[in-house]
Amino acid sequence: MRKPVPGWRPRPTRSSRAVAPTACRSGRCPGRDGEPDISLLICLPKHAATPAPAIYDIHGGGMIVGDNRFGLVEMLNLAEPMGMAVVSVEYRLAPETPHPGPVEDCYAGLVWVSDHAHELNIDPLNTSSSAVRAPAAA
């Protein structure tokens, strides 16, 4: 199911290329309760007020497909006009990691970003989260 569909190519769209002038780097944070570390993609605006507001992104894919770069271009395009940072979490996927593993990974990343907001130059009081969808559904 995770293999690309043969012969299918996404149509180019206006949002298919990032317009956001950002500096992206990989980061890691500890998982909850001894679980494996979690990969984060941290994209900070180059020309924004500091500290910057942020979007904590949990990629789509129903907790079974995707990675922390899935939908990133669209998220960066959404954040850029407002000078926002984007932090995208790479959670473990089901069925290899059953529920609540992927949700716990998302939460652990969110807590880590909140705890390290000052180091990341992110404003912890002015941060949005797509994290509301997945844990709320779980």
CSV table of N, CA and C in Angstrom, one decimal:
chain,number,residue,atom,x,y,z
A,1,MET,N,0.8,-1.2,0.0
A,1,MET,CA,0.0,0.0,0.0
A,1,MET,C,0.9,1.3,0.0
A,2,ARG,N,2.1,1.2,0.5
A,2,ARG,CA,2.9,2.4,0.6
A,2,ARG,C,3.7,2.6,-0.7
A,3,LYS,N,3.6,1.7,-1.6
A,3,LYS,CA,4.4,1.9,-2.9
A,3,LYS,C,3.6,2.9,-3.7
A,4,PRO,N,4.4,3.7,-4.6
A,4,PRO,CA,3.8,4.6,-5.5
A,4,PRO,C,2.8,3.9,-6.4
A,5,VAL,N,1.8,4.6,-6.8
A,5,VAL,CA,0.8,4.0,-7.8
A,5,VAL,C,1.5,4.1,-9.2
A,6,PRO,N,1.6,2.9,-9.9
A,6,PRO,CA,2.3,2.9,-11.2
A,6,PRO,C,1.6,3.9,-12.2
A,7,GLY,N,2.4,4.7,-12.8
A,7,GLY,CA,1.9,5.6,-13.9
A,7,GLY,C,1.3,6.9,-13.3
A,8,TRP,N,1.1,7.0,-12.0
A,8,TRP,CA,0.5,8.2,-11.5
A,8,TRP,C,1.6,9.2,-11.1
A,9,ARG,N,1.4,10.4,-11.6
A,9,ARG,CA,2.3,11.5,-11.3
A,9,ARG,C,1.4,12.7,-10.8
A,10,PRO,N,1.8,13.3,-9.7
A,10,PRO,CA,1.0,14.5,-9.2
A,10,PRO,C,1.1,15.6,-10.3
A,11,ARG,N,0.0,16.3,-10.4
A,11,ARG,CA,-0.1,17.4,-11.3
A,11,ARG,C,0.6,18.6,-10.7
A,12,PRO,N,1.5,19.3,-11.5
A,12,PRO,CA,2.1,20.5,-10.9
A,12,PRO,C,1.0,21.5,-10.6
A,13,THR,N,1.1,22.1,-9.4
A,13,THR,CA,0.2,23.2,-9.1
A,13,THR,C,1.0,24.4,-8.7
A,14,ARG,N,0.3,25.5,-8.5
A,14,ARG,CA,0.9,26.7,-8.0
A,14,ARG,C,1.6,26.5,-6.7
A,15,SER,N,1.1,25.6,-5.9
A,15,SER,CA,1.7,25.4,-4.5
A,15,SER,C,2.7,24.3,-4.5
A,16,SER,N,3.1,23.8,-5.7
A,16,SER,CA,4.0,22.7,-5.7
A,16,SER,C,5.5,23.1,-5.5
A,17,ARG,N,5.7,24.4,-5.4
A,17,ARG,CA,7.1,24.8,-5.1
A,17,ARG,C,7.1,25.8,-4.0
A,18,ALA,N,8.0,25.6,-3.1
A,18,ALA,CA,8.0,26.4,-1.9
A,18,ALA,C,8.4,27.8,-2.3
A,19,VAL,N,7.7,28.8,-1.7
A,19,VAL,CA,8.1,30.2,-1.9
A,19,VAL,C,8.7,30.7,-0.6
A,20,ALA,N,8.7,29.9,0.4
A,20,ALA,CA,9.1,30.4,1.7
A,20,ALA,C,10.6,30.5,1.8
A,21,PRO,N,11.1,31.6,2.2
A,21,PRO,CA,12.6,31.7,2.4
A,21,PRO,C,12.9,31.2,3.8
A,22,THR,N,13.1,29.9,3.9
A,22,THR,CA,13.3,29.3,5.2
A,22,THR,C,14.7,28.6,5.3
A,23,ALA,N,15.1,28.3,6.5
A,23,ALA,CA,16.3,27.5,6.7
A,23,ALA,C,15.8,26.3,7.5
A,24,CYS,N,15.9,25.1,6.8
A,24,CYS,CA,15.4,23.9,7.4
A,24,CYS,C,16.6,23.0,7.9
A,25,ARG,N,16.3,22.3,9.0
A,25,ARG,CA,17.3,21.4,9.5
A,25,ARG,C,16.6,20.3,10.2
A,26,SER,N,17.3,19.2,10.3
A,26,SER,CA,16.7,18.0,11.0
A,26,SER,C,17.0,18.1,12.5
A,27,GLY,N,16.1,17.6,13.3
A,27,GLY,CA,16.4,17.5,14.7
A,27,GLY,C,15.8,16.2,15.2
A,28,ARG,N,16.1,15.9,16.5
A,28,ARG,CA,15.6,14.7,17.1
A,28,ARG,C,15.2,15.0,18.5
A,29,CYS,N,14.2,14.3,19.0
A,29,CYS,CA,13.8,14.5,20.4
A,29,CYS,C,13.5,13.1,20.9
A,30,PRO,N,13.5,13.0,22.2
A,30,PRO,CA,13.3,11.6,22.8
A,30,PRO,C,11.8,11.3,22.7
A,31,GLY,N,11.6,10.0,22.5
A,31,GLY,CA,10.2,9.5,22.5
A,31,GLY,C,9.7,9.4,24.0
A,32,ARG,N,8.4,9.2,24.1
A,32,ARG,CA,7.8,9.1,25.4
A,32,ARG,C,8.1,7.7,26.1
A,33,ASP,N,8.3,7.7,27.3
A,33,ASP,CA,8.4,6.5,28.1
A,33,ASP,C,9.4,5.5,27.5
A,34,GLY,N,10.6,5.9,27.1
A,34,GLY,CA,11.6,5.0,26.6
A,34,GLY,C,11.4,4.6,25.1
A,35,GLU,N,10.4,5.1,24.4
A,35,GLU,CA,10.2,4.8,23.0
A,35,GLU,C,11.4,5.4,22.2
A,36,PRO,N,11.6,5.0,21.0
A,36,PRO,CA,12.7,5.5,20.1
A,36,PRO,C,12.6,7.0,19.9
A,37,ASP,N,13.7,7.6,19.7
A,37,ASP,CA,13.8,9.1,19.4
A,37,ASP,C,12.9,9.4,18.1
A,38,ILE,N,12.4,10.6,18.1
A,38,ILE,CA,11.6,11.1,17.0
A,38,ILE,C,12.3,12.1,16.2
A,39,SER,N,12.2,12.0,14.9
A,39,SER,CA,12.8,13.0,13.9
A,39,SER,C,11.8,14.1,13.7
A,40,LEU,N,12.4,15.3,13.8
A,40,LEU,CA,11.7,16.5,13.5
A,40,LEU,C,12.3,17.3,12.4
A,41,LEU,N,11.6,17.9,11.5
A,41,LEU,CA,12.1,18.8,10.5
A,41,LEU,C,11.7,20.2,11.0
A,42,ILE,N,12.7,21.0,11.2
A,42,ILE,CA,12.5,22.4,11.8
A,42,ILE,C,12.9,23.4,10.7
A,43,CYS,N,11.9,24.1,10.3
A,43,CYS,CA,12.0,25.1,9.2
A,43,CYS,C,11.7,26.5,9.8
A,44,LEU,N,12.8,27.3,9.9
A,44,LEU,CA,12.6,28.7,10.5
A,44,LEU,C,12.7,29.7,9.4
A,45,PRO,N,11.9,30.8,9.5
A,45,PRO,CA,11.9,31.8,8.5
A,45,PRO,C,13.2,32.6,8.6
A,46,LYS,N,13.8,33.0,7.5
A,46,LYS,CA,15.0,33.7,7.5
A,46,LYS,C,14.8,35.2,7.8
A,47,HIS,N,13.7,35.7,7.4
A,47,HIS,CA,13.4,37.2,7.5
A,47,HIS,C,12.1,37.4,8.2
A,48,ALA,N,12.0,37.0,9.5
A,48,ALA,CA,10.8,37.2,10.3
A,48,ALA,C,11.2,37.8,11.6
A,49,ALA,N,10.1,38.3,12.2
A,49,ALA,CA,10.3,38.8,13.6
A,49,ALA,C,10.7,37.6,14.5
A,50,THR,N,11.5,37.9,15.5
A,50,THR,CA,12.0,36.8,16.4
A,50,THR,C,11.5,37.1,17.8
A,51,PRO,N,11.1,36.2,18.5
A,51,PRO,CA,10.9,34.8,18.1
A,51,PRO,C,9.7,34.7,17.2
A,52,ALA,N,9.7,33.7,16.3
A,52,ALA,CA,8.6,33.5,15.3
A,52,ALA,C,7.5,32.6,15.8
A,53,PRO,N,6.3,33.0,15.4
A,53,PRO,CA,5.2,32.0,15.7
A,53,PRO,C,5.4,30.7,14.9
A,54,ALA,N,4.8,29.6,15.3
A,54,ALA,CA,5.1,28.4,14.6
A,54,ALA,C,3.9,27.5,14.3
A,55,ILE,N,4.0,26.7,13.3
A,55,ILE,CA,3.0,25.7,13.1
A,55,ILE,C,3.7,24.3,13.4
A,56,TYR,N,3.1,23.5,14.2
A,56,TYR,CA,3.5,22.2,14.5
A,56,TYR,C,2.7,21.3,13.6
A,57,ASP,N,3.4,20.7,12.6
A,57,ASP,CA,2.7,19.9,11.5
A,57,ASP,C,2.8,18.4,11.8
A,58,ILE,N,1.6,17.8,11.8
A,58,ILE,CA,1.5,16.3,11.8
A,58,ILE,C,1.0,16.0,10.4
A,59,HIS,N,1.9,15.4,9.6
A,59,HIS,CA,1.5,15.1,8.2
A,59,HIS,C,0.3,14.2,8.0
A,60,GLY,N,-0.4,14.3,6.9
A,60,GLY,CA,-1.5,13.4,6.6
A,60,GLY,C,-1.0,12.0,6.3
A,61,GLY,N,-1.9,11.1,6.2
A,61,GLY,CA,-1.5,9.7,5.8
A,61,GLY,C,-2.1,8.7,6.8
A,62,GLY,N,-3.0,9.2,7.6
A,62,GLY,CA,-3.8,8.3,8.5
A,62,GLY,C,-3.0,7.5,9.4
A,63,MET,N,-1.8,8.0,9.8
A,63,MET,CA,-0.9,7.3,10.7
A,63,MET,C,-0.3,6.0,10.1
A,64,ILE,N,-0.5,5.8,8.7
A,64,ILE,CA,0.0,4.6,8.1
A,64,ILE,C,1.0,4.8,7.0
A,65,VAL,N,0.9,6.1,6.4
A,65,VAL,CA,1.9,6.4,5.3
A,65,VAL,C,2.4,7.8,5.5
A,66,GLY,N,3.5,8.1,4.8
A,66,GLY,CA,4.0,9.5,4.8
A,66,GLY,C,5.2,9.6,5.7
A,67,ASP,N,5.8,10.8,5.7
A,67,ASP,CA,6.9,11.2,6.5
A,67,ASP,C,6.8,12.7,6.8
A,68,ASN,N,7.8,13.2,7.5
A,68,ASN,CA,7.7,14.6,7.9
A,68,ASN,C,8.0,15.6,6.8
A,69,ARG,N,8.2,15.1,5.6
A,69,ARG,CA,8.3,16.0,4.4
A,69,ARG,C,7.0,16.0,3.6
A,70,PHE,N,6.0,15.1,3.9
A,70,PHE,CA,4.8,15.0,3.2
A,70,PHE,C,3.9,16.2,3.4
A,71,GLY,N,3.6,16.9,2.3
A,71,GLY,CA,2.8,18.1,2.4
A,71,GLY,C,3.6,19.3,2.9
A,72,LEU,N,4.9,19.2,3.0
A,72,LEU,CA,5.7,20.3,3.6
A,72,LEU,C,5.7,21.6,2.8
A,73,VAL,N,5.7,21.4,1.4
A,73,VAL,CA,5.7,22.6,0.6
A,73,VAL,C,4.5,23.5,0.8
A,74,GLU,N,3.3,22.8,0.9
A,74,GLU,CA,2.1,23.5,1.2
A,74,GLU,C,2.1,24.2,2.6
A,75,MET,N,2.7,23.5,3.5
A,75,MET,CA,2.7,24.1,4.9
A,75,MET,C,3.7,25.3,4.9
A,76,LEU,N,4.8,25.2,4.2
A,76,LEU,CA,5.7,26.3,4.1
A,76,LEU,C,5.1,27.5,3.4
A,77,ASN,N,4.3,27.2,2.4
A,77,ASN,CA,3.6,28.3,1.7
A,77,ASN,C,2.6,29.0,2.5
A,78,LEU,N,1.9,28.2,3.4
A,78,LEU,CA,1.0,28.7,4.3
A,78,LEU,C,1.6,29.6,5.4
A,79,ALA,N,2.8,29.2,5.9
A,79,ALA,CA,3.5,29.9,6.9
A,79,ALA,C,4.2,31.1,6.5
A,80,GLU,N,4.7,31.1,5.3
A,80,GLU,CA,5.6,32.2,4.8
A,80,GLU,C,5.0,33.6,4.8
A,81,PRO,N,3.8,33.8,4.4
A,81,PRO,CA,3.2,35.2,4.4
A,81,PRO,C,3.1,35.7,5.9
A,82,MET,N,3.1,34.9,6.8
A,82,MET,CA,2.9,35.3,8.2
A,82,MET,C,4.2,35.2,9.0
A,83,GLY,N,5.3,34.9,8.3
A,83,GLY,CA,6.6,34.8,9.0
A,83,GLY,C,6.7,33.7,10.0
A,84,MET,N,6.0,32.6,9.8
A,84,MET,CA,5.9,31.6,10.8
A,84,MET,C,7.0,30.5,10.5
A,85,ALA,N,7.4,29.8,11.6
A,85,ALA,CA,8.2,28.6,11.5
A,85,ALA,C,7.3,27.4,11.3
A,86,VAL,N,7.9,26.3,10.8
A,86,VAL,CA,7.1,25.1,10.7
A,86,VAL,C,8.0,24.0,11.3
A,87,VAL,N,7.4,23.2,12.2
A,87,VAL,CA,8.1,22.0,12.7
A,87,VAL,C,7.2,20.8,12.4
A,88,SER,N,7.8,19.9,11.6
A,88,SER,CA,7.1,18.7,11.1
A,88,SER,C,7.6,17.5,11.8
A,89,VAL,N,6.7,16.7,12.4
A,89,VAL,CA,7.1,15.5,13.1
A,89,VAL,C,7.1,14.3,12.2
A,90,GLU,N,8.0,13.4,12.4
A,90,GLU,CA,8.0,12.1,11.7
A,90,GLU,C,7.7,11.0,12.8
A,91,TYR,N,6.4,10.6,12.8
A,91,TYR,CA,6.0,9.6,13.7
A,91,TYR,C,6.1,8.2,13.1
A,92,ARG,N,6.2,7.2,14.0
A,92,ARG,CA,6.2,5.8,13.5
A,92,ARG,C,4.9,5.5,13.0
A,93,LEU,N,4.9,4.6,12.0
A,93,LEU,CA,3.7,4.3,11.2
A,93,LEU,C,3.1,2.9,11.6
A,94,ALA,N,1.8,2.8,11.6
A,94,ALA,CA,1.1,1.6,11.7
A,94,ALA,C,1.1,0.8,10.4
A,95,PRO,N,1.1,-0.5,10.4
A,95,PRO,CA,0.8,-1.4,11.4
A,95,PRO,C,2.0,-1.8,12.2
A,96,GLU,N,3.2,-1.4,11.8
A,96,GLU,CA,4.4,-1.8,12.5
A,96,GLU,C,4.4,-1.2,13.9
A,97,THR,N,3.9,0.0,14.1
A,97,THR,CA,3.7,0.6,15.4
A,97,THR,C,2.2,0.8,15.6
A,98,PRO,N,1.6,-0.1,16.4
A,98,PRO,CA,0.2,0.0,16.7
A,98,PRO,C,-0.2,1.2,17.5
A,99,HIS,N,-1.5,1.6,17.5
A,99,HIS,CA,-2.0,2.6,18.3
A,99,HIS,C,-1.7,2.2,19.8
A,100,PRO,N,-1.3,3.2,20.6
A,100,PRO,CA,-1.2,4.6,20.4
A,100,PRO,C,0.1,5.1,20.1
A,101,GLY,N,1.0,4.3,19.6
A,101,GLY,CA,2.4,4.7,19.3
A,101,GLY,C,2.5,5.9,18.4
A,102,PRO,N,1.9,6.0,17.2
A,102,PRO,CA,2.1,7.2,16.4
A,102,PRO,C,1.6,8.4,17.1
A,103,VAL,N,0.5,8.3,17.8
A,103,VAL,CA,-0.1,9.5,18.5
A,103,VAL,C,0.9,9.9,19.6
A,104,GLU,N,1.4,9.0,20.3
A,104,GLU,CA,2.4,9.3,21.4
A,104,GLU,C,3.6,10.0,20.8
A,105,ASP,N,4.1,9.6,19.6
A,105,ASP,CA,5.2,10.2,19.0
A,105,ASP,C,4.9,11.7,18.7
A,106,CYS,N,3.7,11.9,18.1
A,106,CYS,CA,3.3,13.3,17.8
A,106,CYS,C,3.2,14.1,19.1
A,107,TYR,N,2.7,13.6,20.1
A,107,TYR,CA,2.6,14.3,21.4
A,107,TYR,C,4.0,14.6,22.0
A,108,ALA,N,4.9,13.6,21.9
A,108,ALA,CA,6.3,13.8,22.4
A,108,ALA,C,7.0,14.9,21.7
A,109,GLY,N,6.8,15.0,20.4
A,109,GLY,CA,7.4,16.0,19.6
A,109,GLY,C,6.9,17.4,19.9
A,110,LEU,N,5.5,17.5,20.1
A,110,LEU,CA,4.9,18.7,20.5
A,110,LEU,C,5.4,19.2,21.8
A,111,VAL,N,5.5,18.3,22.8
A,111,VAL,CA,6.0,18.7,24.1
A,111,VAL,C,7.4,19.2,24.0
A,112,TRP,N,8.3,18.5,23.2
A,112,TRP,CA,9.7,18.9,23.1
A,112,TRP,C,9.8,20.2,22.5
A,113,VAL,N,9.0,20.5,21.4
A,113,VAL,CA,9.0,21.8,20.7
A,113,VAL,C,8.6,22.9,21.7
A,114,SER,N,7.6,22.6,22.5
A,114,SER,CA,7.2,23.6,23.5
A,114,SER,C,8.2,23.9,24.5
A,115,ASP,N,8.9,22.8,25.0
A,115,ASP,CA,9.9,22.9,26.0
A,115,ASP,C,11.2,23.6,25.5
A,116,HIS,N,11.4,23.5,24.2
A,116,HIS,CA,12.6,24.1,23.6
A,116,HIS,C,12.4,25.3,22.7
A,117,ALA,N,11.2,25.9,22.8
A,117,ALA,CA,10.8,27.0,22.0
A,117,ALA,C,11.8,28.1,22.0
A,118,HIS,N,12.4,28.4,23.2
A,118,HIS,CA,13.3,29.5,23.2
A,118,HIS,C,14.6,29.2,22.4
A,119,GLU,N,15.1,28.0,22.5
A,119,GLU,CA,16.3,27.6,21.8
A,119,GLU,C,16.0,27.6,20.3
A,120,LEU,N,14.8,27.2,19.9
A,120,LEU,CA,14.4,27.2,18.5
A,120,LEU,C,14.1,28.6,17.9
A,121,ASN,N,14.0,29.6,18.8
A,121,ASN,CA,13.6,30.9,18.4
A,121,ASN,C,12.1,30.9,17.9
A,122,ILE,N,11.3,30.2,18.7
A,122,ILE,CA,9.9,30.1,18.4
A,122,ILE,C,9.2,30.7,19.6
A,123,ASP,N,8.1,31.4,19.3
A,123,ASP,CA,7.3,32.0,20.3
A,123,ASP,C,6.3,31.0,20.8
A,124,PRO,N,6.5,30.5,22.1
A,124,PRO,CA,5.6,29.4,22.6
A,124,PRO,C,4.1,29.9,22.8
A,125,LEU,N,3.9,31.2,22.9
A,125,LEU,CA,2.5,31.7,23.1
A,125,LEU,C,1.8,32.0,21.8
A,126,ASN,N,2.5,31.9,20.7
A,126,ASN,CA,1.9,32.2,19.4
A,126,ASN,C,2.2,31.1,18.4
A,127,THR,N,1.7,29.9,18.8
A,127,THR,CA,2.0,28.7,18.0
A,127,THR,C,0.7,28.0,17.7
A,128,SER,N,0.6,27.6,16.4
A,128,SER,CA,-0.6,26.8,16.0
A,128,SER,C,-0.2,25.4,15.9
A,129,SER,N,-1.1,24.5,15.9
A,129,SER,CA,-0.8,23.1,15.8
A,129,SER,C,-1.8,22.3,15.0
A,130,SER,N,-1.3,21.6,14.0
A,130,SER,CA,-2.2,20.6,13.3
A,130,SER,C,-2.2,19.4,14.2
A,131,ALA,N,-1.5,19.4,15.3
A,131,ALA,CA,-1.5,18.3,16.3
A,131,ALA,C,-2.9,18.0,16.9
A,132,VAL,N,-3.7,19.0,16.8
A,132,VAL,CA,-5.1,18.9,17.4
A,132,VAL,C,-5.8,17.7,16.7
A,133,ARG,N,-5.7,17.6,15.4
A,133,ARG,CA,-6.5,16.6,14.7
A,133,ARG,C,-6.2,15.2,15.1
A,134,ALA,N,-4.9,14.7,15.1
A,134,ALA,CA,-4.7,13.3,15.3
A,134,ALA,C,-4.9,12.9,16.8
A,135,PRO,N,-4.3,13.6,17.8
A,135,PRO,CA,-4.6,13.2,19.1
A,135,PRO,C,-6.1,13.3,19.5
A,136,ALA,N,-6.8,14.3,19.0
A,136,ALA,CA,-8.2,14.4,19.3
A,136,ALA,C,-9.0,13.2,18.7
A,137,ALA,N,-8.6,12.8,17.5
A,137,ALA,CA,-9.2,11.7,16.9
A,137,ALA,C,-8.9,10.4,17.7
A,138,ALA,N,-7.7,10.3,18.2
A,138,ALA,CA,-7.3,9.1,18.9
A,138,ALA,C,-8.0,9.0,20.2
